[in-house]
Short mmCIF file of C-alpha atoms and ligand atoms in Angstrom, two decimals:
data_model
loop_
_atom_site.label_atom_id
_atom_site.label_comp_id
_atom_site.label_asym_id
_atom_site.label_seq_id
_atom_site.Cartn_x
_atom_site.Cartn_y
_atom_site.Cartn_z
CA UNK A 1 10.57 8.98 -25.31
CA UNK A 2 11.29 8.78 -29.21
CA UNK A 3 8.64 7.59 -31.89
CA UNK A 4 11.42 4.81 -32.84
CA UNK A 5 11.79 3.95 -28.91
CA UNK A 6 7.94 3.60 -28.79
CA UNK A 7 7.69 1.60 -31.82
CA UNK A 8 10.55 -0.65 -30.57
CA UNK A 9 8.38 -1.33 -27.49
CA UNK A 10 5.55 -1.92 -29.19
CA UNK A 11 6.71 -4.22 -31.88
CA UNK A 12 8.07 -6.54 -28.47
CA UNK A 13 4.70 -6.36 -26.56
CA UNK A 14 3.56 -9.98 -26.56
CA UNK A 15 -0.17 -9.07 -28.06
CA UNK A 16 -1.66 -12.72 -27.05
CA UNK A 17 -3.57 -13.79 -24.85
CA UNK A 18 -3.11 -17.18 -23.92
CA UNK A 19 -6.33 -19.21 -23.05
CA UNK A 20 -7.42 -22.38 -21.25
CA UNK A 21 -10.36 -24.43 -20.37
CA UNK A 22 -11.55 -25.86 -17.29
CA UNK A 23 -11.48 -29.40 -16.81
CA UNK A 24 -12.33 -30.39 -13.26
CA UNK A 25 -13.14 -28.53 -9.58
CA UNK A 26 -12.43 -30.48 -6.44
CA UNK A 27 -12.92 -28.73 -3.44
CA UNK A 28 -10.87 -25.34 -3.35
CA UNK A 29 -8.68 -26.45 -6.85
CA UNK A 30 -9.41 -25.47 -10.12
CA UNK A 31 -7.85 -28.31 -12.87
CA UNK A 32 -7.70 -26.05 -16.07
CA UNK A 33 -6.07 -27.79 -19.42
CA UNK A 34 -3.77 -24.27 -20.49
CA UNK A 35 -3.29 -21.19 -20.65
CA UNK A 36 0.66 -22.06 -20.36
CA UNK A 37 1.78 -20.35 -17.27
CA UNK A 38 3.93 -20.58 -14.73
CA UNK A 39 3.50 -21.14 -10.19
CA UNK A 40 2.21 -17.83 -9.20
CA UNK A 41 0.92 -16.18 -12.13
CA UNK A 42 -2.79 -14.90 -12.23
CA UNK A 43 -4.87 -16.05 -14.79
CA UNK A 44 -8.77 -15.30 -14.83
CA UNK A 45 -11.87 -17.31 -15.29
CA UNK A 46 -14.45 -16.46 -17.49
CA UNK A 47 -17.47 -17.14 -15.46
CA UNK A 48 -21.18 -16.32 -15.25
CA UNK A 49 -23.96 -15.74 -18.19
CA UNK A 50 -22.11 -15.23 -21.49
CA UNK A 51 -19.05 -15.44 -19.64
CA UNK A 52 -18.64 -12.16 -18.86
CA UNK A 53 -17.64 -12.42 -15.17
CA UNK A 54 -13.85 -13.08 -14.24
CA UNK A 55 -12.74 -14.88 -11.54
CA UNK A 56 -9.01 -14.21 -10.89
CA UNK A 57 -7.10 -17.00 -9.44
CA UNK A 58 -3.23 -18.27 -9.11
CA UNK A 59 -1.49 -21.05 -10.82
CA UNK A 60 -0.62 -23.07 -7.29
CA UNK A 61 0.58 -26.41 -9.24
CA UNK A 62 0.70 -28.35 -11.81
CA UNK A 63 -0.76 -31.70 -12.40
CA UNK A 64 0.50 -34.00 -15.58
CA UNK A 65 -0.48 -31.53 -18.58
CA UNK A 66 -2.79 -29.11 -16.72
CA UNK A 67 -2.43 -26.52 -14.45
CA UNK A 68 -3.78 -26.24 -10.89
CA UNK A 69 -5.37 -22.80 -10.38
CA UNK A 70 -6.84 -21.66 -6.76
CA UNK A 71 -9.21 -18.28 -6.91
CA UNK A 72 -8.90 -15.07 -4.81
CA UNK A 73 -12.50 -14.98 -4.31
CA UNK A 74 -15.59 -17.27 -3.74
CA UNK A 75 -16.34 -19.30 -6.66
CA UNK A 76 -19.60 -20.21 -8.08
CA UNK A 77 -20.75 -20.15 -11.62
CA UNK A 78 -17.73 -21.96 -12.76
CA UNK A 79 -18.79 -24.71 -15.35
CA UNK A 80 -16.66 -27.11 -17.61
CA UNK A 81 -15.40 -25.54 -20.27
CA UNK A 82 -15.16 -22.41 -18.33
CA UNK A 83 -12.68 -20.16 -20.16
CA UNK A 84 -8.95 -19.60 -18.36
CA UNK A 85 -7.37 -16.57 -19.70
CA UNK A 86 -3.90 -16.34 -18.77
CA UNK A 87 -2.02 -13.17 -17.82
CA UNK A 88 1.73 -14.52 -17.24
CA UNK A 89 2.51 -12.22 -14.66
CA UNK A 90 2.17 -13.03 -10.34
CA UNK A 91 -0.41 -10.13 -8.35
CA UNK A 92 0.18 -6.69 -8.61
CA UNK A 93 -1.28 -4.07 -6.89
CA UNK A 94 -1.39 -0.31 -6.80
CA UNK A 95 0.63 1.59 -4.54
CA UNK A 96 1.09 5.24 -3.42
CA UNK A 97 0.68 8.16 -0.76
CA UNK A 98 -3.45 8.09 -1.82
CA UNK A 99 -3.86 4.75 0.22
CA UNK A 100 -2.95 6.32 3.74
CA UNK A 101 -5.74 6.49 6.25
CA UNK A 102 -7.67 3.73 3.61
CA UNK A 103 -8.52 0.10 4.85
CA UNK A 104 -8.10 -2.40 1.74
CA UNK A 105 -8.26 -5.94 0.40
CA UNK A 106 -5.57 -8.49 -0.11
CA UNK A 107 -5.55 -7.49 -3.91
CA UNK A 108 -5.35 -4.05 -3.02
CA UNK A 109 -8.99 -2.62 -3.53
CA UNK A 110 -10.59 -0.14 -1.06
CA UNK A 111 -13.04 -2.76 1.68
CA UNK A 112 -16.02 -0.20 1.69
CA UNK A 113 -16.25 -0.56 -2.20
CA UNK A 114 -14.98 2.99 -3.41
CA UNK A 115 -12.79 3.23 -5.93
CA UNK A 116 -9.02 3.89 -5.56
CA UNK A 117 -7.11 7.55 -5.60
CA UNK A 118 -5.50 8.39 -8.90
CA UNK A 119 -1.45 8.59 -9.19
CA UNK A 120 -0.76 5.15 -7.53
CA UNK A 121 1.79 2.48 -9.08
CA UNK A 122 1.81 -0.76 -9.64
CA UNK A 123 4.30 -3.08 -7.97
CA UNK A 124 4.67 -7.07 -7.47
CA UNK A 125 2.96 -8.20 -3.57
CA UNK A 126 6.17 -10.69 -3.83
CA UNK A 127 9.94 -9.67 -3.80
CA UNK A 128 13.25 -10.50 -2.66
CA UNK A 129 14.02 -9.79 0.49
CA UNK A 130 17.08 -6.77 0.21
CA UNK A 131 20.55 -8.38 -0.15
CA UNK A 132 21.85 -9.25 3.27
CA UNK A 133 25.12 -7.48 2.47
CA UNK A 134 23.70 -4.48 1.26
CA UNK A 135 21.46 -4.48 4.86
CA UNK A 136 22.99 -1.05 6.89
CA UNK A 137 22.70 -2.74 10.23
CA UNK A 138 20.28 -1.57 12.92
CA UNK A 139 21.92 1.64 14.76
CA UNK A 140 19.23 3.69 16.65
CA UNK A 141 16.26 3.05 18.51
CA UNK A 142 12.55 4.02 17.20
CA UNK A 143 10.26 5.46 19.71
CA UNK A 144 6.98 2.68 19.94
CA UNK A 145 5.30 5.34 22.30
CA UNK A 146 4.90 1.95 25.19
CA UNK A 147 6.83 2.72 28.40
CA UNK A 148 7.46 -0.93 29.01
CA UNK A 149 9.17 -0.93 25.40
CA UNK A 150 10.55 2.20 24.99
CA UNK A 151 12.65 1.88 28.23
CA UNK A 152 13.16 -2.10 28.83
CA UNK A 153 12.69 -4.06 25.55
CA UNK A 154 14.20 -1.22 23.27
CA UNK A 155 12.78 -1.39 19.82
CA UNK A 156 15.38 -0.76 17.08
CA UNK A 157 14.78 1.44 13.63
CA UNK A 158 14.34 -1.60 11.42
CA UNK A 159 13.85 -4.10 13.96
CA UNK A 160 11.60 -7.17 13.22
CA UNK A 161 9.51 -8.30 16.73
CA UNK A 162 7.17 -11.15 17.35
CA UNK A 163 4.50 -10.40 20.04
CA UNK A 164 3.80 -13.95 21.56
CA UNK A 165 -0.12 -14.42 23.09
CA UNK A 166 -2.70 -16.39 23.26
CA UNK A 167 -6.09 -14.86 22.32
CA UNK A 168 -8.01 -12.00 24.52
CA UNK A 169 -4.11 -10.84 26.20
CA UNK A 170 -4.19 -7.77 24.55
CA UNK A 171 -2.43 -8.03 21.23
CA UNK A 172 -4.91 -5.77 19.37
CA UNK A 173 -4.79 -2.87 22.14
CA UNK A 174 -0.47 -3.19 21.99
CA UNK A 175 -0.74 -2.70 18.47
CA UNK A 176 -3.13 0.18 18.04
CA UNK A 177 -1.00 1.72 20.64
CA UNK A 178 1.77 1.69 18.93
CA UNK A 179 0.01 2.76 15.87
CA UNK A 180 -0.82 6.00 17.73
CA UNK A 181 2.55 6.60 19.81
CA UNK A 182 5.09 5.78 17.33
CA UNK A 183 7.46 7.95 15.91
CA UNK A 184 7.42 6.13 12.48
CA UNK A 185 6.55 8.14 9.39
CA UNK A 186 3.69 5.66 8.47
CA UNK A 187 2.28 2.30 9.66
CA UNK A 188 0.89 -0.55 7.38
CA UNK A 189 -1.33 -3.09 9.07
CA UNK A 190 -1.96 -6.45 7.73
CA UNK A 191 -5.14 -7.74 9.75
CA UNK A 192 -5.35 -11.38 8.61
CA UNK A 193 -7.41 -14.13 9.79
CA UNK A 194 -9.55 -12.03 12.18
CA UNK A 195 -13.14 -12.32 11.98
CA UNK A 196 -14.93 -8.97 10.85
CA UNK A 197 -16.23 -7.82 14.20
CA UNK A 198 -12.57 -7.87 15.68
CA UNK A 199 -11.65 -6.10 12.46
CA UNK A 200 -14.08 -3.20 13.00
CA UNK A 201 -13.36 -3.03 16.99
CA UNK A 202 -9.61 -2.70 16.06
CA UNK A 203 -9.87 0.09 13.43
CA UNK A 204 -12.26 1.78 15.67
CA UNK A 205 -11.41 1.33 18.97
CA UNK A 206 -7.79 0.56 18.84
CA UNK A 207 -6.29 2.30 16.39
CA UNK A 208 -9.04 5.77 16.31
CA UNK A 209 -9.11 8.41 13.45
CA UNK A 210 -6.08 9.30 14.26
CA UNK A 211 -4.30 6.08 14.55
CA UNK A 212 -5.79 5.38 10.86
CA UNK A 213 -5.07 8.67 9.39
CA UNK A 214 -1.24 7.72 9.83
CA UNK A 215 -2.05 3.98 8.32
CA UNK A 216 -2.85 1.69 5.76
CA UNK A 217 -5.03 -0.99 7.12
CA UNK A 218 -4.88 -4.52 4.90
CA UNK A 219 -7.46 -6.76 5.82
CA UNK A 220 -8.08 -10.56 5.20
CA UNK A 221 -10.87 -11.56 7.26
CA UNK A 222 -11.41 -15.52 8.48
CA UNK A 223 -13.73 -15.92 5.50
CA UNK A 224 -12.32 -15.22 3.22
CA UNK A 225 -9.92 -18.11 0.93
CA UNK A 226 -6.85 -19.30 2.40
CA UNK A 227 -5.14 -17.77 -0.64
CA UNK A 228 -6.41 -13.86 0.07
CA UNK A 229 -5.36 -14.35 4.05
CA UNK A 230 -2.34 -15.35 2.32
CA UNK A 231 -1.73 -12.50 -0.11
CA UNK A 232 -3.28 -10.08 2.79
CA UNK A 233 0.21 -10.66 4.26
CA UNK A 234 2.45 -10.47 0.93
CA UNK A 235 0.32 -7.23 0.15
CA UNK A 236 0.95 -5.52 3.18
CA UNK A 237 4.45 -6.12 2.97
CA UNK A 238 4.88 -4.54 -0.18
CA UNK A 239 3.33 -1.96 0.54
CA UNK A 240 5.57 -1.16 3.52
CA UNK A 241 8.25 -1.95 0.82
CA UNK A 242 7.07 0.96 -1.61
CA UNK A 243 7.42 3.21 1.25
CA UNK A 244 10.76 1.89 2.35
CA UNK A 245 11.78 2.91 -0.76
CA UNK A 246 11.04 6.30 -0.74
CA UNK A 247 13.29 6.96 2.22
CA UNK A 248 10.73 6.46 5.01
CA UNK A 249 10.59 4.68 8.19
CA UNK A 250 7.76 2.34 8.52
CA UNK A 251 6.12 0.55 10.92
CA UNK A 252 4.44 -2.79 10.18
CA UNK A 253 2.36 -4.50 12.12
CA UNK A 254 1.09 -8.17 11.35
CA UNK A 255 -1.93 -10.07 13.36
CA UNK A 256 -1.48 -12.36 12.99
CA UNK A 257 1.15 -14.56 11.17
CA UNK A 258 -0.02 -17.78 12.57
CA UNK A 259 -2.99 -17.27 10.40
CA UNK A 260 -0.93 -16.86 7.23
CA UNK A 261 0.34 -19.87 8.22
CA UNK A 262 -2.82 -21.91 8.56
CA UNK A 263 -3.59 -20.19 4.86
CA UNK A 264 -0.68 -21.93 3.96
CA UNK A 265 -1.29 -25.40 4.97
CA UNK A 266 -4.79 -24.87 4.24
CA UNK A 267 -3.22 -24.54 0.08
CA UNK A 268 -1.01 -27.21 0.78
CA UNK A 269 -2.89 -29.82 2.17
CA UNK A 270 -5.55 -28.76 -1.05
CA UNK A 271 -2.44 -29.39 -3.29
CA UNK A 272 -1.23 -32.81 -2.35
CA UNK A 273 1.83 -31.69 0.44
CA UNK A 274 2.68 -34.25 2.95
CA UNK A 275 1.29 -33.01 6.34
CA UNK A 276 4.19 -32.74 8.78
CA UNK A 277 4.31 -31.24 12.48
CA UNK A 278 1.00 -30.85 13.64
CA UNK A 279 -0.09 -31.22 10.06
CA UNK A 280 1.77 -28.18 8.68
CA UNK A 281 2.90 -29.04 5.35
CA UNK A 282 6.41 -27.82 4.20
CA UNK A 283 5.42 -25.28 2.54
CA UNK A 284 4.65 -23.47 5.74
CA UNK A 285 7.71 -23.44 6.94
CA UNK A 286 9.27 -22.03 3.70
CA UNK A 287 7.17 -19.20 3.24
CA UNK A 288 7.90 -17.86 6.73
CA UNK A 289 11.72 -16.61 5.89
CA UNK A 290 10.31 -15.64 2.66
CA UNK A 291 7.65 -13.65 4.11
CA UNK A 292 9.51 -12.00 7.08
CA UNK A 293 13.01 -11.53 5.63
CA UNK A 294 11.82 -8.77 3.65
CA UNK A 295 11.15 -6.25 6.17
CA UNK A 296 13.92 -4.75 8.40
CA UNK A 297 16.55 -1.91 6.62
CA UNK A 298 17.53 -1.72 3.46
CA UNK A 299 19.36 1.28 1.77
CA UNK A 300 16.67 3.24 1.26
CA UNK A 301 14.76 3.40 4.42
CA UNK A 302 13.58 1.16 6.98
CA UNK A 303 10.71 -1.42 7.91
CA UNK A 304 10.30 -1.68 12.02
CA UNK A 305 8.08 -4.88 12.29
CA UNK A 306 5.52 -6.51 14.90
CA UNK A 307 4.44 -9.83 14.29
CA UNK A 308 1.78 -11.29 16.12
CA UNK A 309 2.23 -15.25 16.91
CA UNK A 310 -0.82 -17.26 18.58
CA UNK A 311 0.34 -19.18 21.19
CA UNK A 312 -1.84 -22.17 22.51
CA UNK A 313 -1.39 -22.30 26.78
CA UNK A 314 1.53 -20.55 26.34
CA UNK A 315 3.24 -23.37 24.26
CA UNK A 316 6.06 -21.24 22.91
CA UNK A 317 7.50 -24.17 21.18
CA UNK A 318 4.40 -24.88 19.03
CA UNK A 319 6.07 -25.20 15.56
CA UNK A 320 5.27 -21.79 14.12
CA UNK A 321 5.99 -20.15 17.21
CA UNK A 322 9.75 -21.87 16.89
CA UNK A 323 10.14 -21.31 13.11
CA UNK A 324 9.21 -17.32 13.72
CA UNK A 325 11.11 -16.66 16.96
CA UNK A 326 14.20 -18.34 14.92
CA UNK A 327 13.54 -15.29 12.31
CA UNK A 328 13.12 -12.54 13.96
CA UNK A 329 15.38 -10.29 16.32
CA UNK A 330 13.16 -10.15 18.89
CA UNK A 331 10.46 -11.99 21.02
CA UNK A 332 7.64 -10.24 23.42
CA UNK A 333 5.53 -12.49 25.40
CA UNK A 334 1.99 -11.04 26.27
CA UNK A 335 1.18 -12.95 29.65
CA UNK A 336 -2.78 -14.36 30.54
CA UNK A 337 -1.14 -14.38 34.28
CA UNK A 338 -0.85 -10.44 33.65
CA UNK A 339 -3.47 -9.81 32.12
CA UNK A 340 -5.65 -11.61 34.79
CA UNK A 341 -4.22 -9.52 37.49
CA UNK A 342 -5.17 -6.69 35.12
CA UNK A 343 -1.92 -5.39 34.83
CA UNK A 344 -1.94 -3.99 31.09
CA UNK A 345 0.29 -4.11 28.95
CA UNK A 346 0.41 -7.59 29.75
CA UNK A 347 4.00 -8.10 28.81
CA UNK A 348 5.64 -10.36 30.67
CA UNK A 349 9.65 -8.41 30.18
CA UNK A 350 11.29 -11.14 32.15
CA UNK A 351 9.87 -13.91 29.16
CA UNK A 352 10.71 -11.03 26.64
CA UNK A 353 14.02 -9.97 24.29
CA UNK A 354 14.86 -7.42 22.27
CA UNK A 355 18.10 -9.00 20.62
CA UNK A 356 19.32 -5.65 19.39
CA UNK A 357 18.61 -3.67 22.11
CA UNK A 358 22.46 -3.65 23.59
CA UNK A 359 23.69 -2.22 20.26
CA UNK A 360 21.40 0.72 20.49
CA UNK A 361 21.55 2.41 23.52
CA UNK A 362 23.44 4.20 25.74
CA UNK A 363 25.51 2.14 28.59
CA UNK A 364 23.35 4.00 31.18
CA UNK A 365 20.22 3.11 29.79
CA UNK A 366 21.27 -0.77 29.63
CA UNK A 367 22.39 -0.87 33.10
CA UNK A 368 18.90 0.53 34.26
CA UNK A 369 17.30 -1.90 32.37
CA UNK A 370 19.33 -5.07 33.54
CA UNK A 371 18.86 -3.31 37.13
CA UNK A 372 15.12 -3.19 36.88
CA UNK A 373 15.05 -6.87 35.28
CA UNK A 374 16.77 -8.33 38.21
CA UNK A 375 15.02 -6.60 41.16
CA UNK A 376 11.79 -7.84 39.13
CA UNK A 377 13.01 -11.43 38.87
CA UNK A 378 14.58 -11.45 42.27
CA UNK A 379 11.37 -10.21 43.71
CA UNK A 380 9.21 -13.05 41.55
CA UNK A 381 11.56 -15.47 42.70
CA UNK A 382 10.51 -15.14 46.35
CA UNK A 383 7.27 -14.00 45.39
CA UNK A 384 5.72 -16.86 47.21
CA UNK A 385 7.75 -16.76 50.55
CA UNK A 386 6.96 -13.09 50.78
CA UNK A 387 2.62 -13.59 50.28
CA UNK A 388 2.78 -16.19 52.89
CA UNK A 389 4.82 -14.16 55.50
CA UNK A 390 7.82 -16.50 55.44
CA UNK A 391 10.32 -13.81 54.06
CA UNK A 392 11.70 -12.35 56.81
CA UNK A 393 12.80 -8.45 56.20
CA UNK A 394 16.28 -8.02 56.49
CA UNK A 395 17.36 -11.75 55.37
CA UNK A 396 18.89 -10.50 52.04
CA UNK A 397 19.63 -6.87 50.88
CA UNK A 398 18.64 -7.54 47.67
CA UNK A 399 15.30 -8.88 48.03
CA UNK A 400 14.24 -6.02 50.57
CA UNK A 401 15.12 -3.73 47.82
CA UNK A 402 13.37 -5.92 45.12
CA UNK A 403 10.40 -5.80 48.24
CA UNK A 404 10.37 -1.74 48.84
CA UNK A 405 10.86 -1.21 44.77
CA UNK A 406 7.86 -3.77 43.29
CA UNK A 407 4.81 -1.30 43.66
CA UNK A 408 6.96 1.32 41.95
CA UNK A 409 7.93 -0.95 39.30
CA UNK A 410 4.74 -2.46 38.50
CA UNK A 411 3.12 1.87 38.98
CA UNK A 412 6.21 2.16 35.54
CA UNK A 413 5.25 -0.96 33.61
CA UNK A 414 1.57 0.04 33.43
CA UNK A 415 -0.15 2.21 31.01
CA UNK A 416 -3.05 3.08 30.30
CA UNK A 417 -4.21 2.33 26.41
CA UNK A 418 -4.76 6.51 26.09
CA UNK A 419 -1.62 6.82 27.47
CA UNK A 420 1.24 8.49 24.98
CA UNK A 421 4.60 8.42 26.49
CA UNK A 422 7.60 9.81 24.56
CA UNK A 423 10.64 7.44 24.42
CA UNK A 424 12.18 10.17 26.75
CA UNK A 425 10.21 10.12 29.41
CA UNK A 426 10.00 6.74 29.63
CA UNK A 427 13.91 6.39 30.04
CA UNK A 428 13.49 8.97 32.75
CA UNK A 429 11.16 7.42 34.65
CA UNK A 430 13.51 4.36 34.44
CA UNK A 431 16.00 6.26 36.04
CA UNK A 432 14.67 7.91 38.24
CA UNK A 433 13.36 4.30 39.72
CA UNK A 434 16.48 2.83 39.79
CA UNK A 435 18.37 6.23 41.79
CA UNK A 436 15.63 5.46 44.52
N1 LIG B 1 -3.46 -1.70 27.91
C1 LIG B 1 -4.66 -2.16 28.32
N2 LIG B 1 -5.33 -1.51 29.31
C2 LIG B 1 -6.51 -1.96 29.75
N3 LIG B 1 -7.14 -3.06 29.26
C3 LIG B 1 -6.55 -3.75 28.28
C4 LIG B 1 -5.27 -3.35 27.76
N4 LIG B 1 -4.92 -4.23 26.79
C5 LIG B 1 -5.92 -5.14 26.73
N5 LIG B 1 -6.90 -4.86 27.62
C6 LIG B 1 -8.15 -5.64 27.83
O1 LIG B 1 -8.03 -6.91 27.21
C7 LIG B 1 -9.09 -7.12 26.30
C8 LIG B 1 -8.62 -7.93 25.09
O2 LIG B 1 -7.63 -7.21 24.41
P1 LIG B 1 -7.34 -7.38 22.84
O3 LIG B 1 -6.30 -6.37 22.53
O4 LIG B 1 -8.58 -7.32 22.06
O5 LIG B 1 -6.73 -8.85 22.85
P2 LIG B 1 -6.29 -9.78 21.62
O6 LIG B 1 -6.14 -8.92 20.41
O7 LIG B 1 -5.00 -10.36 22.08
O8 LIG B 1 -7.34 -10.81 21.48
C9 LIG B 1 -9.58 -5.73 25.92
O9 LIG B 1 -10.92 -5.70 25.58
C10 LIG B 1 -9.34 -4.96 27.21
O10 LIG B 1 -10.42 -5.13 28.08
MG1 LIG B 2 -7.09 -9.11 18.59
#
């Protein structure tokens, strides 16, 4: 660059720094009179002896003059008067190839305290989701490395998924075996909500060294504020954004979004938002698109994404359940029924869609799977008659066959969590079912 360039830039760097001062606390809000800012910016508080500690917190609101501020960490230490130095921009954090195999913070800083790699680059956890028309549209599959998946619920490159389960079905396992299997150049997982035990059993047990040496793990335990378990999941987003970017195909995995959304209506509520179904405030519901529109293709490269959805008793038309399954292209339904019977993965593929799936593969594979779907559902539709003796063999063709094929189909569906399968093999072992 020339000295005049660099002296242009200079001269139009804005050099102040723009303070405030606290004026009240209640509960999780921070009233500060100034700095002047706008919603989402990150301004710090000067806190401690001296005031030499910073707290760094984000302009959620505005009441009459002064600004409402909510802080990224624990507060204590804060006193009136507090200084509230203002930094006009929303949360950055750093970005490159140096994070794989690292487990971070919502704010982007390594969990076990060291310090970051060098050569990383700043970038903005929020952005637009790509234009729509701009969007190449989903044309290939991506190997997921689960039979079930692979061969009956085909996953598209760029594909965004919502895995639908209540707690203890197996969400965790599903996604560190995907982490493993997949044919994705890198996977970014947003942990969110979890407490830390479940957080150390995942990156351990599920996902392995060698699960996390193709990862970036973002982690927002239970906790921690509602605003981090909130940023957890813009973070991790962004991050799968920066490698979009460069031309790769990534894999994102989110569990689980119903605990963004409880950040969220934890920060309205705090803020003064009218409570609406079961007390989520608007908010929550506008964040969602936000949130999940980003990932999918864009020009560059492509974002595959799993999002995890708790579902109470199965009540798959609890609001957020609705609002994401309205999103995405895609629902999985992780079964307790299944799971009891210990037949893992529990996914229930009758309950299940991949909307994309008939765009993407081949006319024989499609037939296989509809013919496998309806010898399953024709067999659980008699399933009753036949444990209590009252089928008689021979009464319908079609249910025999649904009869003789059901051990062989539930043999397919299960896999073992060591289990790697390429997206080849599972097709053939789908057709070489169905020719029986
Ligand atoms: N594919 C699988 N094979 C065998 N057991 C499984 C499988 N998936 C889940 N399980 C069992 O279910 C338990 C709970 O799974 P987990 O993935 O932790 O559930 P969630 O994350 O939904 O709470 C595991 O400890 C394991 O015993
Ligand atoms: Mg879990």
């Amino acid at each position: 660059m020339k000295a005049a360039d660099l002296i242009g830039q200079i001269k139009q760097i804005d050099s102040y720094k723009r303070y405030g001062r606290v004026k009240r606390v209640v509960g999780l809000m921070i009233e500060s009179q100034g700095p002047e800012s706008s919603i989402g910016d990150v301004c710090f508080i000067h806190v401690g002896h001296n005031q030499k500690r910073k707290i760094q917190a984000e302009v959620v609101g505005f009441k009459e003059e002064n600004i409402i501020l909510m802080p990224y960490t624990s507060v204590n230490d804060i006193s009136p008067g507090s200084l509230v130095e203002g930094s006009s921009k929303p949360l950055e954090i750093k970005v490159g190839s140096g994070l794989i195999g690292n487990v971070i913070d919502s704010l982007g800083n390594p969990l076990d305290g060291s310090s970051l790699p060098r050569g990383l680059s700043a970038v903005f956890t929020e952005q637009d989701p790509p234009n729509p028309l701009t969007r190449p549209p989903i044309s290939e599959p991506i190997q997921v490395g689960v039979k079930m998946i692979d061969s009956l619920l085909t996953v598209g490159n760029g594909q965004r998924v919502g895995i639908f389960a209540g707690s203890g079905v197996g969400k965790s396992t599903l996604l560190g075996m995907v982490a493993r299997n997949t044919k994705a150049d890198l996977n970014v997982i947003a942990l969110i909500g979890e407490r830390g035990r479940e957080v150390r059993e995942f990156i351990e047990r599920d996902l392995g060294p060698e699960g996390l040496s193709r990862s970036i793990v973002v982690v927002a335990t239970s906790d921690q504020p509602a605003l981090m378990r909130i940023k957890g999941a813009f973070t991790a987003t962004a991050i799968a954004e920066y490698f979009r970017d460069k031309g790769l195909n990534v894999m994102l995995m989110m569990d689980s979004v119903t605990r963004v959304a409880m950040a969220q209506r934890e920060v309205g509520l705090a803020i003064g938002e009218p409570p609406t179904t079961k007390g989520y405030t608007p908010s929550v519901f506008a964040i969602l698109p936000k949130l999940l529109e980003r990932t999918g293709t864009n020009m560059n490269g492509s974002i595959t994404a799993f999002y995890t959805v708790l579902v109470d008793g199965d009540d798959m038309n609890e609001p957020i359940a609705d609002a994401v399954r309205g999103i995405l292209d895609g629902h999985f339904v992780l079964d307790r029924a299944l799971a009891n019977k210990g037949q893992y993965p529990a996914l229930n593929v009758l309950k299940s869609v991949s909307r994309v799936m008939n765009q993407i593969v081949t006319d024989e594979h499609r037939k296989s799977a509809e013919k496998l779907r309806d010898l399953l559902s024709t067999y659980m539709n008699s399933e009753d008659l036949i444990n209590i003796g009252a089928y008689k063999r021979g009464s319908s063709k079609q249910i025999d066959e649904a009869i003789r094929l059901y051990p062989e189909i539930i043999n397919f569906m299960k896999q073992e969590t060591s289990e790697s399968v390429s997206i080849q093999d599972s097709m053939n072992e789908l057709y070489r079912l169905i020719a029986d």
